[in-house]
Every structure is written in structure tokens, then in C-alpha cells.
Amino acid sequence: EPEVTQTPSHQVTQMGQEVILRCVPISNHLYFYWYRQILGQKVEFLVSFYNNEISEKSEIFDDQFSVERPDGSNFTLKIRSTKLEDSAMYFCASGRDKPYEQYFGPGTRLTVT
Amino acid sequence: LAKTTQPISMDSYEGQEVNITCSHNNIATNDYITWYQQFPSQGPRFIIQGYKTKVTNEVASLFIPADRKSSTLSLPRVSLSDTAVYYCLVGLNTGGFKTIFGAGTRLFVKA
């Protein structure tokens, strides 16, 4: 069964550094998403991406964040200058033809020190 | 996106049927109802989606009354491995696709 994959599984970085989190969505999916979840808290929507552009973003997704789909398979989330409060689990998700039927990856745990 | 209200937590025993109800009084005509399950340190997993009446798949059933102001996720014969957080989401399957997860219902299944 096809799955969303994410790399790395765990990333440790210093405050102020740039990080890129990578995702490979399910191959025939059209909708792509990034979420984050701070330990013990809710899953928070960051951004949705469709037809090669951002379709919606949350207040969290400020100028420090960007997304790209550089080729037909990868979907990346970049954080330009990480802060301590960016420490969280970051999930990528994709959907085929129903935006609310999403399939999530295993997540990348980002630790900012 | 319609606001949803779910119980914060529920307890059950193995083998029982569990029903988790979600209230969504301001659901719009075109909104769908979607349920996700999340285990610790994992991403949410899509369980089921419906618009009205009843939907059943190999994992669960979703009951939606005629006024659609609530929905009930039914898990038949739960096992310890069904211990998880269950989220009810209500929104359009079109548009900007901003997906808002609430606090969910923490189901704890006991032996």
C-alpha cells in the first residue's frame, strides 16, 4: 500500500539555522499539506498546496516558512531561521481527490536548541 | 469551517462497541464530516468520511442524522490497540483546504 514518507525522522538544529524537511507524497495525489504538533498539543495546520501553489496557509506559516514541490515527487518545508518554539513534530500529508481525506507521513521530529 | 465539540476522553473495555459523538451545530450545506485517529508519535490516520445517513467501512461506521448537526463514530468490538485520539473534522471538500484539528477525544481501552 502506498505511503507518505518523510525524511529525516529526527532533526536537531541550532536556533537561527535553516532546516529543510522533506516529504514524498503518494504518487497520484494532488493535494499536499504540512502540519505541526508540539508535544502534547493539537495538530496544527500550516499550509496546503495544490496545482503548484499554496492554496491556504495559517497564521503560523509566516515569512520564515516556505514550501516547494521541486519535482514531481518531493514536497519540502523550509524554515529559514529556526526558533526554539519551532521544536515540534512536523507531518506531511497528501490527498488524491478529496481534500479532507488525507494520508499522513510518519513525521519529522524537529528539535531546536 | 464548522466548529466541532467532542468529549475530551472516554474509557472502554476490550470487546465493547464504542460510540464517539461530535457536535457541529453550524455545519454548512456542502460540508463533509471526516474522522481521524492518532496514536502517540504518529500522524493522524484517516478513518471515515460521510455527508449524510450512514457510512461503513472495514474499520468503523459513521452515523449522521438528518439535520447533520452531529455525527457518531462507531468502533465495533474495540481492542487495546484502538487506544488513541479520535478527531472529528467538518468542512468543505473544496476550496482552500484549511484543515483544523480540534483537541479530539482520547479513547482509552482497558483489558
Tab-separated table of C-alpha atoms in Angstrom:
chain	number	residue	atom	x	y	z
A	1	GLU	CA	0.000	0.000	0.000
A	2	PRO	CA	1.491	3.394	-0.969
A	3	GLU	CA	2.569	5.598	1.923
A	4	VAL	CA	3.724	9.127	2.516
A	5	THR	CA	7.363	9.149	3.552
A	6	GLN	CA	9.287	11.839	5.381
A	7	THR	CA	12.959	12.472	5.981
A	8	PRO	CA	14.716	12.832	8.275
A	9	SER	CA	12.849	11.185	11.108
A	10	HIS	CA	14.634	13.418	13.604
A	11	GLN	CA	16.465	16.681	13.016
A	12	VAL	CA	18.379	18.608	15.636
A	13	THR	CA	19.381	22.140	14.767
A	14	GLN	CA	20.612	25.270	16.453
A	15	MET	CA	18.476	28.353	16.791
A	16	GLY	CA	18.818	30.595	13.763
A	17	GLN	CA	19.740	27.799	11.377
A	18	GLU	CA	17.769	26.863	8.298
A	19	VAL	CA	16.168	23.453	8.039
A	20	ILE	CA	14.500	21.664	5.176
A	21	LEU	CA	12.063	18.890	5.908
A	22	ARG	CA	11.359	16.524	3.078
A	23	CYS	CA	8.299	14.563	2.124
A	24	VAL	CA	7.428	12.205	-0.678
A	25	PRO	CA	3.642	12.191	-1.048
A	26	ILE	CA	1.686	9.299	-2.521
A	27	SER	CA	2.341	9.368	-6.244
A	28	ASN	CA	-1.065	10.100	-7.758
A	29	HIS	CA	-2.143	12.573	-5.104
A	30	LEU	CA	-2.940	16.176	-5.940
A	31	TYR	CA	-3.230	17.904	-2.564
A	32	PHE	CA	-0.322	18.394	-0.209
A	33	TYR	CA	-0.148	19.666	3.349
A	34	TRP	CA	2.190	20.411	6.200
A	35	TYR	CA	1.173	20.301	9.844
A	36	ARG	CA	2.995	20.527	13.096
A	37	GLN	CA	2.290	19.169	16.532
A	38	ILE	CA	4.036	20.426	19.614
A	39	LEU	CA	4.400	17.674	22.193
A	40	GLY	CA	1.111	17.097	23.977
A	41	GLN	CA	-0.795	19.637	21.900
A	42	LYS	CA	-3.143	19.683	18.929
A	43	VAL	CA	-2.245	19.035	15.339
A	44	GLU	CA	-1.843	22.490	13.769
A	45	PHE	CA	-2.379	23.209	10.098
A	46	LEU	CA	0.471	25.081	8.442
A	47	VAL	CA	-0.150	25.110	4.706
A	48	SER	CA	-1.944	23.404	1.852
A	49	PHE	CA	-0.600	23.167	-1.680
A	50	TYR	CA	-2.482	22.379	-4.852
A	51	ASN	CA	-1.782	22.875	-8.521
A	52	ASN	CA	1.768	24.013	-7.766
A	53	GLU	CA	0.805	26.816	-5.466
A	54	ILE	CA	-0.169	27.488	-1.897
A	55	SER	CA	-3.938	27.317	-1.552
A	56	GLU	CA	-4.210	28.148	2.127
A	57	LYS	CA	-1.876	28.934	4.992
A	58	SER	CA	-2.290	29.510	8.691
A	59	GLU	CA	-1.092	32.363	10.863
A	60	ILE	CA	1.824	30.167	11.932
A	61	PHE	CA	3.096	29.984	8.357
A	62	ASP	CA	4.865	33.344	8.309
A	63	ASP	CA	7.747	34.583	6.185
A	64	GLN	CA	10.118	32.171	7.887
A	65	PHE	CA	8.345	29.246	6.265
A	66	SER	CA	8.219	28.218	2.641
A	67	VAL	CA	7.157	25.165	0.694
A	68	GLU	CA	8.267	23.775	-2.613
A	69	ARG	CA	7.473	20.920	-4.889
A	70	PRO	CA	10.727	20.976	-6.824
A	71	ASP	CA	9.995	17.911	-8.920
A	72	GLY	CA	7.133	15.508	-9.437
A	73	SER	CA	7.737	13.608	-6.235
A	74	ASN	CA	9.156	15.701	-3.389
A	75	PHE	CA	7.399	18.269	-1.249
A	76	THR	CA	9.564	20.297	1.116
A	77	LEU	CA	9.060	22.617	4.042
A	78	LYS	CA	11.822	25.124	4.732
A	79	ILE	CA	12.208	27.074	7.933
A	80	ARG	CA	14.679	29.875	7.285
A	81	SER	CA	15.759	30.809	10.775
A	82	THR	CA	14.591	28.355	13.382
A	83	LYS	CA	13.404	29.419	16.808
A	84	LEU	CA	13.152	27.369	19.969
A	85	GLU	CA	9.373	27.366	19.621
A	86	ASP	CA	9.629	25.644	16.241
A	87	SER	CA	10.513	22.440	18.081
A	88	ALA	CA	7.699	20.067	17.184
A	89	MET	CA	6.727	17.059	15.139
A	90	TYR	CA	6.125	18.078	11.540
A	91	PHE	CA	3.752	15.989	9.474
A	92	CYS	CA	3.320	15.972	5.741
A	93	ALA	CA	0.060	14.741	4.253
A	94	SER	CA	-1.337	14.212	0.790
A	95	GLY	CA	-4.757	13.655	-0.684
A	96	ARG	CA	-5.917	12.338	-4.040
A	97	ASP	CA	-9.224	13.887	-4.943
A	98	LYS	CA	-10.899	14.790	-1.664
A	99	PRO	CA	-9.004	17.447	0.280
A	100	TYR	CA	-10.240	16.227	3.645
A	101	GLU	CA	-9.270	12.601	3.004
A	102	GLN	CA	-5.609	12.986	3.782
A	103	TYR	CA	-2.840	10.465	4.302
A	104	PHE	CA	-0.154	11.434	6.738
A	105	GLY	CA	3.501	10.592	6.864
A	106	PRO	CA	5.305	9.364	9.983
A	107	GLY	CA	6.574	12.834	10.810
A	108	THR	CA	9.893	14.560	11.388
A	109	ARG	CA	10.748	15.459	14.943
A	110	LEU	CA	12.484	18.837	14.866
A	111	THR	CA	14.445	19.852	17.928
A	112	VAL	CA	15.790	23.395	18.039
A	113	THR	CA	18.467	24.022	20.661
B	1	LEU	CA	-15.017	25.603	8.802
B	2	ALA	CA	-17.658	24.432	11.246
B	3	LYS	CA	-16.694	24.328	14.915
B	4	THR	CA	-16.860	20.867	16.445
B	5	THR	CA	-17.343	19.679	20.013
B	6	GLN	CA	-16.299	16.233	21.201
B	7	PRO	CA	-15.854	14.652	24.625
B	8	ILE	CA	-12.333	15.135	25.898
B	9	SER	CA	-11.926	11.496	26.876
B	10	MET	CA	-13.701	8.157	27.005
B	11	ASP	CA	-12.902	4.820	28.588
B	12	SER	CA	-13.967	1.429	27.307
B	13	TYR	CA	-13.172	-2.244	27.698
B	14	GLU	CA	-11.930	-4.652	25.092
B	15	GLY	CA	-14.686	-6.175	23.017
B	16	GLN	CA	-17.152	-3.355	23.575
B	17	GLU	CA	-18.627	-1.116	20.913
B	18	VAL	CA	-17.556	2.494	21.325
B	19	ASN	CA	-19.544	5.447	20.056
B	20	ILE	CA	-17.945	8.885	19.939
B	21	THR	CA	-20.282	11.750	19.181
B	22	CYS	CA	-19.271	15.040	17.653
B	23	SER	CA	-21.475	18.137	17.641
B	24	HIS	CA	-21.279	20.544	14.726
B	25	ASN	CA	-24.294	22.807	15.012
B	26	ASN	CA	-23.205	25.278	12.351
B	27	ILE	CA	-22.397	22.740	9.669
B	28	ALA	CA	-22.895	24.172	6.183
B	29	THR	CA	-24.803	22.537	3.369
B	30	ASN	CA	-21.699	21.478	1.465
B	31	ASP	CA	-19.615	20.367	4.448
B	32	TYR	CA	-18.423	16.795	4.812
B	33	ILE	CA	-17.673	15.093	8.127
B	34	THR	CA	-14.335	13.343	8.473
B	35	TRP	CA	-12.838	11.335	11.323
B	36	TYR	CA	-9.169	10.697	12.001
B	37	GLN	CA	-7.328	8.537	14.512
B	38	GLN	CA	-3.944	9.380	16.001
B	39	PHE	CA	-1.601	7.177	18.002
B	40	PRO	CA	1.203	8.752	20.057
B	41	SER	CA	4.136	9.976	17.956
B	42	GLN	CA	2.346	9.139	14.713
B	43	GLY	CA	0.489	11.205	12.152
B	44	PRO	CA	-3.298	11.186	12.084
B	45	ARG	CA	-4.833	8.355	10.115
B	46	PHE	CA	-7.972	8.844	8.014
B	47	ILE	CA	-10.776	6.591	9.270
B	48	ILE	CA	-14.003	7.528	7.543
B	49	GLN	CA	-15.871	10.339	5.827
B	50	GLY	CA	-19.538	10.969	5.202
B	51	TYR	CA	-22.127	13.520	4.204
B	52	LYS	CA	-25.398	12.098	5.476
B	53	THR	CA	-27.063	8.928	6.809
B	54	LYS	CA	-24.664	6.073	7.414
B	55	VAL	CA	-21.283	5.132	6.047
B	56	THR	CA	-19.478	1.924	6.906
B	57	ASN	CA	-16.030	0.648	6.059
B	58	GLU	CA	-13.808	-2.112	7.371
B	59	VAL	CA	-12.749	-0.031	10.360
B	60	ALA	CA	-15.780	1.928	11.559
B	61	SER	CA	-19.256	3.231	10.912
B	62	LEU	CA	-20.322	6.842	10.774
B	63	PHE	CA	-23.882	7.790	11.647
B	64	ILE	CA	-25.177	11.194	10.604
B	65	PRO	CA	-28.748	12.229	11.495
B	66	ALA	CA	-30.947	14.067	9.067
B	67	ASP	CA	-30.182	17.529	10.495
B	68	ARG	CA	-26.419	16.799	10.273
B	69	LYS	CA	-25.742	18.805	13.426
B	70	SER	CA	-23.918	15.885	14.967
B	71	SER	CA	-22.244	12.672	13.937
B	72	THR	CA	-21.279	9.480	15.722
B	73	LEU	CA	-18.232	7.394	15.037
B	74	SER	CA	-18.864	3.783	15.973
B	75	LEU	CA	-15.981	1.388	16.573
B	76	PRO	CA	-17.168	-2.222	16.843
B	77	ARG	CA	-15.502	-4.505	19.388
B	78	VAL	CA	-12.559	-2.322	20.335
B	79	SER	CA	-9.205	-3.764	21.294
B	80	LEU	CA	-6.327	-2.347	23.312
B	81	SER	CA	-4.777	-1.142	20.056
B	82	ASP	CA	-7.708	1.204	19.470
B	83	THR	CA	-6.462	3.377	22.327
B	84	ALA	CA	-5.834	6.659	20.517
B	85	VAL	CA	-7.095	10.187	19.983
B	86	TYR	CA	-10.036	10.497	17.598
B	87	TYR	CA	-10.681	13.738	15.744
B	88	CYS	CA	-13.876	14.925	14.093
B	89	LEU	CA	-13.432	17.475	11.302
B	90	VAL	CA	-16.115	19.292	9.386
B	91	GLY	CA	-15.513	21.276	6.251
B	92	LEU	CA	-15.742	21.592	2.548
B	93	ASN	CA	-14.040	19.120	0.302
B	94	THR	CA	-13.240	22.027	-1.942
B	95	GLY	CA	-11.769	25.449	-1.532
B	96	GLY	CA	-8.571	26.346	0.280
B	97	PHE	CA	-8.327	23.053	2.180
B	98	LYS	CA	-7.503	24.582	5.523
B	99	THR	CA	-7.839	21.640	7.851
B	100	ILE	CA	-8.424	22.395	11.501
B	101	PHE	CA	-7.979	19.660	14.086
B	102	GLY	CA	-9.616	20.182	17.449
B	103	ALA	CA	-8.488	18.637	20.714
B	104	GLY	CA	-10.099	15.314	19.793
B	105	THR	CA	-11.402	12.541	22.038
B	106	ARG	CA	-8.854	10.460	23.885
B	107	LEU	CA	-10.154	6.896	23.932
B	108	PHE	CA	-8.595	4.564	26.454
B	109	VAL	CA	-9.394	0.864	26.024
B	110	LYS	CA	-8.813	-1.299	29.070
B	111	ALA	CA	-8.350	-5.064	29.272
